[in-house]
Amino acid sequence: MLDQSAIDTLRSAAIPDQGHVIDGRTEAAQTGETLDVVSPIDGRRLCSIAAGSAADMERAISSARAAFEDGRWSKTAPVHRKKVLHKLAGLIERDALALTVLGVRDNGTEINMAYKAEALSAAATFRYYAELVDKVYGEIAPTGSNVLGLVHRAPVGVVGAIVPWNFPLMIGAWKIAPALAAGNAVVLKPAETASLSLLRIAELALEAGVPEGIFNVVTGTGVAAGEALALSMEVDVLAFTGSGATGRRLLTYSAQSNLKRCYLELGGKSPNIVFNDAPDLAEAAKVSAAGIFRNSGQVCVAGSRLLVQEDIHDDFVSEICKHAEAFRVGDPLDLSSQIGAVHSLPQLEADLRFVATAEEEGADRRTGGARILQETGGYYMQPTVMTSVRPTDTLATKEVFGPVLAVTPFRDEEDAIRLANGTEFGLAAGLWTQNLGRAHRMISAIRAGVVHVNTYGGADLTVPLGGVKQSGNGHDKSLHALDKYHDLKTAWIQL
Ligand code: NAD
């Protein structure tokens, strides 16, 4: 149970200006330049971070390369890495509230959600991969008896990780934990607008015993710092979560440099399909509303396209609107808020433009659509429901990444599948029906990384998260994520 007075004490703590964490030390940018960190809660400056340049990134990458090559981490027994990563998880748990409040001040996610989805989830992720790493075996190939074929799993070397602002700790841990568990060195570039909690994780990693140079964090913009990481000849694997536009650039940088493997976790426009035989339409409306509006819609798997069977459309939309209007939007550090701030002013302006465009294209605004609480100086928006959205409209095809739901009716199963698959994305989907046969037909017909049935958005570490089509190609979480950070090496031994 979180305590409001403890949160209030932490919320007013001064945050010192931050440097990179390179080779176990905190360093200012070589140019001396900084970026201001502005809180979406009230639009006020929190502190500065180092504005990393290519020179800073190169220093971090060389430190990671040297640390990897000398074996201070890569050649340790898996059981040692397991111990250190468990210790790191324990330190994250120890500091969970402070980390959460720091992150919320930086990115605006409502604290109840952030506590679980950020700090606790990051700790659980470090524990999961700590536990895994001494249970993964190589292989003996089924060769003829005159040969021994061994398949070794080797760490890849230097992993570059680039992450977005919407769940920096959770998504960061999804990459850092398996990469470190596998014995690699990591250079992380957080989003320039959500770096603070990840910088703190780098300090905790040192405290836990991750050797200097094995986990480095370089802050700064994508163009200045991120690009240098992606173009480096010394980075072996790039693990990215973010927008499709950036993902495309990273593939180009890989092609222009050393052909490093790029794992891309990108955006979505995920369909949430409600049939008239859903087991509990009231529950479906409640969960569907949470599935788009929690964290102001800034969730990669948000169910942002609601497809409702024609004969229940009007009643279901009324229910969704009731839930949208009932959400308490406000200060994300107030335990009674259910939805916090939109992450930044440009993001809020983009969200509002999507609503205006949808109206110009003929959609009906059923509720929401406006900025609120402007007097706080923060960036808040009403949960918004738009109906009569046609499948080719902007709102049906482009990711908003904000609290805006596009509703479109459908006739039957075939129509639902056509609409569901009618975008360039394939990240997530939802499906509400009591018909088991239909559920299985739909699961196989919908092109998405995850299909939720009679729920929306549930998951844990045991299952992979990743998209198909232009939602990307990599998978975070589960046993499968470890494969991204290993190379397979064959030994063919003539006996
Ligand atoms: P973004 O692509 O703008 O930025 C993501 C990261 O890439 C940031 O750290 C940024 O600094 C960096 N970057 C930007 N330009 C770069 C460049 N030229 N070279 C190297 N790095 C660069 O995305 P965002 O706005 O931070 O995040 C929102 C997006 O992330 C949405 O599309 C959302 O759907 C997606 N997302 C996907 C998942 C998933 O698991 N599939 C999870 C969360 C978010």
JSON list of N, CA and C in Angstrom, two decimals, residues 41-86:
[
{"chain": "A", "resi": 41, "resn": "ILE", "atom": "N", "xyz": [4.08, 17.25, -14.95]},
{"chain": "A", "resi": 41, "resn": "ILE", "atom": "CA", "xyz": [3.09, 17.45, -13.89]},
{"chain": "A", "resi": 41, "resn": "ILE", "atom": "C", "xyz": [2.71, 18.93, -13.81]},
{"chain": "A", "resi": 42, "resn": "ASP", "atom": "N", "xyz": [3.71, 19.80, -13.94]},
{"chain": "A", "resi": 42, "resn": "ASP", "atom": "CA", "xyz": [3.44, 21.23, -13.80]},
{"chain": "A", "resi": 42, "resn": "ASP", "atom": "C", "xyz": [4.22, 22.10, -14.78]},
{"chain": "A", "resi": 43, "resn": "GLY", "atom": "N", "xyz": [4.91, 21.47, -15.72]},
{"chain": "A", "resi": 43, "resn": "GLY", "atom": "CA", "xyz": [5.65, 22.22, -16.73]},
{"chain": "A", "resi": 43, "resn": "GLY", "atom": "C", "xyz": [6.90, 22.92, -16.19]},
{"chain": "A", "resi": 44, "resn": "ARG", "atom": "N", "xyz": [7.31, 22.54, -14.96]},
{"chain": "A", "resi": 44, "resn": "ARG", "atom": "CA", "xyz": [8.48, 23.22, -14.38]},
{"chain": "A", "resi": 44, "resn": "ARG", "atom": "C", "xyz": [9.75, 22.40, -14.55]},
{"chain": "A", "resi": 45, "resn": "ARG", "atom": "N", "xyz": [10.89, 23.12, -14.53]},
{"chain": "A", "resi": 45, "resn": "ARG", "atom": "CA", "xyz": [12.19, 22.48, -14.71]},
{"chain": "A", "resi": 45, "resn": "ARG", "atom": "C", "xyz": [12.55, 21.67, -13.47]},
{"chain": "A", "resi": 46, "resn": "LEU", "atom": "N", "xyz": [13.00, 20.44, -13.69]},
{"chain": "A", "resi": 46, "resn": "LEU", "atom": "CA", "xyz": [13.39, 19.58, -12.57]},
{"chain": "A", "resi": 46, "resn": "LEU", "atom": "C", "xyz": [14.90, 19.61, -12.32]},
{"chain": "A", "resi": 47, "resn": "CYS", "atom": "N", "xyz": [15.66, 19.57, -13.40]},
{"chain": "A", "resi": 47, "resn": "CYS", "atom": "CA", "xyz": [17.13, 19.49, -13.32]},
{"chain": "A", "resi": 47, "resn": "CYS", "atom": "C", "xyz": [17.63, 19.48, -14.77]},
{"chain": "A", "resi": 48, "resn": "SER", "atom": "N", "xyz": [18.92, 19.21, -14.94]},
{"chain": "A", "resi": 48, "resn": "SER", "atom": "CA", "xyz": [19.40, 19.03, -16.31]},
{"chain": "A", "resi": 48, "resn": "SER", "atom": "C", "xyz": [20.04, 17.64, -16.43]},
{"chain": "A", "resi": 49, "resn": "ILE", "atom": "N", "xyz": [20.12, 17.17, -17.67]},
{"chain": "A", "resi": 49, "resn": "ILE", "atom": "CA", "xyz": [20.89, 15.95, -17.96]},
{"chain": "A", "resi": 49, "resn": "ILE", "atom": "C", "xyz": [21.99, 16.32, -18.95]},
{"chain": "A", "resi": 50, "resn": "ALA", "atom": "N", "xyz": [23.00, 15.48, -19.04]},
{"chain": "A", "resi": 50, "resn": "ALA", "atom": "CA", "xyz": [24.08, 15.74, -20.00]},
{"chain": "A", "resi": 50, "resn": "ALA", "atom": "C", "xyz": [23.54, 15.59, -21.42]},
{"chain": "A", "resi": 51, "resn": "ALA", "atom": "N", "xyz": [23.88, 16.55, -22.27]},
{"chain": "A", "resi": 51, "resn": "ALA", "atom": "CA", "xyz": [23.48, 16.46, -23.69]},
{"chain": "A", "resi": 51, "resn": "ALA", "atom": "C", "xyz": [24.59, 15.69, -24.41]},
{"chain": "A", "resi": 52, "resn": "GLY", "atom": "N", "xyz": [24.43, 14.39, -24.47]},
{"chain": "A", "resi": 52, "resn": "GLY", "atom": "CA", "xyz": [25.49, 13.53, -25.01]},
{"chain": "A", "resi": 52, "resn": "GLY", "atom": "C", "xyz": [25.74, 13.79, -26.49]},
{"chain": "A", "resi": 53, "resn": "SER", "atom": "N", "xyz": [27.01, 13.66, -26.87]},
{"chain": "A", "resi": 53, "resn": "SER", "atom": "CA", "xyz": [27.39, 13.83, -28.27]},
{"chain": "A", "resi": 53, "resn": "SER", "atom": "C", "xyz": [27.98, 12.50, -28.75]},
{"chain": "A", "resi": 54, "resn": "ALA", "atom": "N", "xyz": [28.38, 12.48, -30.02]},
{"chain": "A", "resi": 54, "resn": "ALA", "atom": "CA", "xyz": [29.02, 11.26, -30.55]},
{"chain": "A", "resi": 54, "resn": "ALA", "atom": "C", "xyz": [30.29, 10.94, -29.75]},
{"chain": "A", "resi": 55, "resn": "ALA", "atom": "N", "xyz": [30.99, 11.98, -29.29]},
{"chain": "A", "resi": 55, "resn": "ALA", "atom": "CA", "xyz": [32.24, 11.74, -28.54]},
{"chain": "A", "resi": 55, "resn": "ALA", "atom": "C", "xyz": [31.94, 11.03, -27.22]},
{"chain": "A", "resi": 56, "resn": "ASP", "atom": "N", "xyz": [30.88, 11.46, -26.52]},
{"chain": "A", "resi": 56, "resn": "ASP", "atom": "CA", "xyz": [30.51, 10.79, -25.26]},
{"chain": "A", "resi": 56, "resn": "ASP", "atom": "C", "xyz": [30.13, 9.34, -25.55]},
{"chain": "A", "resi": 57, "resn": "MET", "atom": "N", "xyz": [29.36, 9.16, -26.62]},
{"chain": "A", "resi": 57, "resn": "MET", "atom": "CA", "xyz": [28.91, 7.80, -26.94]},
{"chain": "A", "resi": 57, "resn": "MET", "atom": "C", "xyz": [30.10, 6.91, -27.27]},
{"chain": "A", "resi": 58, "resn": "GLU", "atom": "N", "xyz": [31.06, 7.46, -28.03]},
{"chain": "A", "resi": 58, "resn": "GLU", "atom": "CA", "xyz": [32.23, 6.65, -28.37]},
{"chain": "A", "resi": 58, "resn": "GLU", "atom": "C", "xyz": [33.01, 6.25, -27.12]},
{"chain": "A", "resi": 59, "resn": "ARG", "atom": "N", "xyz": [33.10, 7.17, -26.17]},
{"chain": "A", "resi": 59, "resn": "ARG", "atom": "CA", "xyz": [33.80, 6.85, -24.91]},
{"chain": "A", "resi": 59, "resn": "ARG", "atom": "C", "xyz": [33.08, 5.70, -24.19]},
{"chain": "A", "resi": 60, "resn": "ALA", "atom": "N", "xyz": [31.77, 5.79, -24.13]},
{"chain": "A", "resi": 60, "resn": "ALA", "atom": "CA", "xyz": [31.01, 4.74, -23.44]},
{"chain": "A", "resi": 60, "resn": "ALA", "atom": "C", "xyz": [31.15, 3.40, -24.16]},
{"chain": "A", "resi": 61, "resn": "ILE", "atom": "N", "xyz": [31.12, 3.45, -25.48]},
{"chain": "A", "resi": 61, "resn": "ILE", "atom": "CA", "xyz": [31.21, 2.19, -26.25]},
{"chain": "A", "resi": 61, "resn": "ILE", "atom": "C", "xyz": [32.60, 1.57, -26.07]},
{"chain": "A", "resi": 62, "resn": "SER", "atom": "N", "xyz": [33.66, 2.42, -26.10]},
{"chain": "A", "resi": 62, "resn": "SER", "atom": "CA", "xyz": [35.01, 1.83, -25.90]},
{"chain": "A", "resi": 62, "resn": "SER", "atom": "C", "xyz": [35.14, 1.28, -24.51]},
{"chain": "A", "resi": 63, "resn": "SER", "atom": "N", "xyz": [34.54, 1.96, -23.53]},
{"chain": "A", "resi": 63, "resn": "SER", "atom": "CA", "xyz": [34.63, 1.42, -22.17]},
{"chain": "A", "resi": 63, "resn": "SER", "atom": "C", "xyz": [33.91, 0.07, -22.09]},
{"chain": "A", "resi": 64, "resn": "ALA", "atom": "N", "xyz": [32.75, -0.01, -22.74]},
{"chain": "A", "resi": 64, "resn": "ALA", "atom": "CA", "xyz": [32.00, -1.27, -22.75]},
{"chain": "A", "resi": 64, "resn": "ALA", "atom": "C", "xyz": [32.79, -2.36, -23.46]},
{"chain": "A", "resi": 65, "resn": "ARG", "atom": "N", "xyz": [33.39, -2.01, -24.60]},
{"chain": "A", "resi": 65, "resn": "ARG", "atom": "CA", "xyz": [34.16, -3.00, -25.37]},
{"chain": "A", "resi": 65, "resn": "ARG", "atom": "C", "xyz": [35.32, -3.54, -24.53]},
{"chain": "A", "resi": 66, "resn": "ALA", "atom": "N", "xyz": [36.06, -2.62, -23.89]},
{"chain": "A", "resi": 66, "resn": "ALA", "atom": "CA", "xyz": [37.21, -3.05, -23.08]},
{"chain": "A", "resi": 66, "resn": "ALA", "atom": "C", "xyz": [36.74, -3.93, -21.92]},
{"chain": "A", "resi": 67, "resn": "ALA", "atom": "N", "xyz": [35.66, -3.52, -21.29]},
{"chain": "A", "resi": 67, "resn": "ALA", "atom": "CA", "xyz": [35.16, -4.29, -20.14]},
{"chain": "A", "resi": 67, "resn": "ALA", "atom": "C", "xyz": [34.67, -5.67, -20.59]},
{"chain": "A", "resi": 68, "resn": "PHE", "atom": "N", "xyz": [34.07, -5.72, -21.76]},
{"chain": "A", "resi": 68, "resn": "PHE", "atom": "CA", "xyz": [33.61, -7.03, -22.26]},
{"chain": "A", "resi": 68, "resn": "PHE", "atom": "C", "xyz": [34.81, -7.92, -22.57]},
{"chain": "A", "resi": 69, "resn": "GLU", "atom": "N", "xyz": [35.78, -7.36, -23.30]},
{"chain": "A", "resi": 69, "resn": "GLU", "atom": "CA", "xyz": [36.90, -8.19, -23.79]},
{"chain": "A", "resi": 69, "resn": "GLU", "atom": "C", "xyz": [37.76, -8.74, -22.65]},
{"chain": "A", "resi": 70, "resn": "ASP", "atom": "N", "xyz": [37.93, -7.97, -21.56]},
{"chain": "A", "resi": 70, "resn": "ASP", "atom": "CA", "xyz": [38.83, -8.48, -20.52]},
{"chain": "A", "resi": 70, "resn": "ASP", "atom": "C", "xyz": [38.15, -9.53, -19.63]},
{"chain": "A", "resi": 71, "resn": "GLY", "atom": "N", "xyz": [36.89, -9.80, -19.88]},
{"chain": "A", "resi": 71, "resn": "GLY", "atom": "CA", "xyz": [36.24, -10.94, -19.23]},
{"chain": "A", "resi": 71, "resn": "GLY", "atom": "C", "xyz": [35.77, -10.69, -17.81]},
{"chain": "A", "resi": 72, "resn": "ARG", "atom": "N", "xyz": [35.83, -9.42, -17.35]},
{"chain": "A", "resi": 72, "resn": "ARG", "atom": "CA", "xyz": [35.47, -9.15, -15.95]},
{"chain": "A", "resi": 72, "resn": "ARG", "atom": "C", "xyz": [34.01, -9.53, -15.65]},
{"chain": "A", "resi": 73, "resn": "TRP", "atom": "N", "xyz": [33.22, -9.65, -16.69]},
{"chain": "A", "resi": 73, "resn": "TRP", "atom": "CA", "xyz": [31.81, -10.03, -16.55]},
{"chain": "A", "resi": 73, "resn": "TRP", "atom": "C", "xyz": [31.50, -11.21, -17.47]},
{"chain": "A", "resi": 74, "resn": "SER", "atom": "N", "xyz": [31.96, -11.11, -18.72]},
{"chain": "A", "resi": 74, "resn": "SER", "atom": "CA", "xyz": [31.60, -12.12, -19.72]},
{"chain": "A", "resi": 74, "resn": "SER", "atom": "C", "xyz": [32.16, -13.50, -19.37]},
{"chain": "A", "resi": 75, "resn": "LYS", "atom": "N", "xyz": [33.29, -13.53, -18.65]},
{"chain": "A", "resi": 75, "resn": "LYS", "atom": "CA", "xyz": [33.90, -14.83, -18.35]},
{"chain": "A", "resi": 75, "resn": "LYS", "atom": "C", "xyz": [33.57, -15.30, -16.94]},
{"chain": "A", "resi": 76, "resn": "THR", "atom": "N", "xyz": [32.74, -14.57, -16.24]},
{"chain": "A", "resi": 76, "resn": "THR", "atom": "CA", "xyz": [32.33, -15.05, -14.91]},
{"chain": "A", "resi": 76, "resn": "THR", "atom": "C", "xyz": [31.33, -16.19, -15.07]},
{"chain": "A", "resi": 77, "resn": "ALA", "atom": "N", "xyz": [31.24, -17.02, -14.04]},
{"chain": "A", "resi": 77, "resn": "ALA", "atom": "CA", "xyz": [30.27, -18.12, -14.10]},
{"chain": "A", "resi": 77, "resn": "ALA", "atom": "C", "xyz": [28.86, -17.54, -14.07]},
{"chain": "A", "resi": 78, "resn": "PRO", "atom": "N", "xyz": [27.95, -18.15, -14.82]},
{"chain": "A", "resi": 78, "resn": "PRO", "atom": "CA", "xyz": [26.56, -17.67, -14.78]},
{"chain": "A", "resi": 78, "resn": "PRO", "atom": "C", "xyz": [26.03, -17.52, -13.36]},
{"chain": "A", "resi": 79, "resn": "VAL", "atom": "N", "xyz": [26.45, -18.41, -12.47]},
{"chain": "A", "resi": 79, "resn": "VAL", "atom": "CA", "xyz": [25.93, -18.35, -11.11]},
{"chain": "A", "resi": 79, "resn": "VAL", "atom": "C", "xyz": [26.38, -17.06, -10.40]},
{"chain": "A", "resi": 80, "resn": "HIS", "atom": "N", "xyz": [27.53, -16.54, -10.81]},
{"chain": "A", "resi": 80, "resn": "HIS", "atom": "CA", "xyz": [27.98, -15.26, -10.25]},
{"chain": "A", "resi": 80, "resn": "HIS", "atom": "C", "xyz": [27.09, -14.12, -10.76]},
{"chain": "A", "resi": 81, "resn": "ARG", "atom": "N", "xyz": [26.83, -14.13, -12.05]},
{"chain": "A", "resi": 81, "resn": "ARG", "atom": "CA", "xyz": [25.99, -13.06, -12.62]},
{"chain": "A", "resi": 81, "resn": "ARG", "atom": "C", "xyz": [24.59, -13.13, -12.00]},
{"chain": "A", "resi": 82, "resn": "LYS", "atom": "N", "xyz": [24.16, -14.36, -11.77]},
{"chain": "A", "resi": 82, "resn": "LYS", "atom": "CA", "xyz": [22.85, -14.54, -11.13]},
{"chain": "A", "resi": 82, "resn": "LYS", "atom": "C", "xyz": [22.81, -13.84, -9.77]},
{"chain": "A", "resi": 83, "resn": "LYS", "atom": "N", "xyz": [23.87, -14.03, -8.99]},
{"chain": "A", "resi": 83, "resn": "LYS", "atom": "CA", "xyz": [23.92, -13.44, -7.64]},
{"chain": "A", "resi": 83, "resn": "LYS", "atom": "C", "xyz": [23.88, -11.91, -7.72]},
{"chain": "A", "resi": 84, "resn": "VAL", "atom": "N", "xyz": [24.68, -11.37, -8.64]},
{"chain": "A", "resi": 84, "resn": "VAL", "atom": "CA", "xyz": [24.77, -9.90, -8.75]},
{"chain": "A", "resi": 84, "resn": "VAL", "atom": "C", "xyz": [23.42, -9.32, -9.23]},
{"chain": "A", "resi": 85, "resn": "LEU", "atom": "N", "xyz": [22.82, -9.98, -10.19]},
{"chain": "A", "resi": 85, "resn": "LEU", "atom": "CA", "xyz": [21.55, -9.44, -10.72]},
{"chain": "A", "resi": 85, "resn": "LEU", "atom": "C", "xyz": [20.42, -9.56, -9.69]},
{"chain": "A", "resi": 86, "resn": "HIS", "atom": "N", "xyz": [20.46, -10.62, -8.88]},
{"chain": "A", "resi": 86, "resn": "HIS", "atom": "CA", "xyz": [19.49, -10.70, -7.78]},
{"chain": "A", "resi": 86, "resn": "HIS", "atom": "C", "xyz": [19.71, -9.55, -6.80]}
]
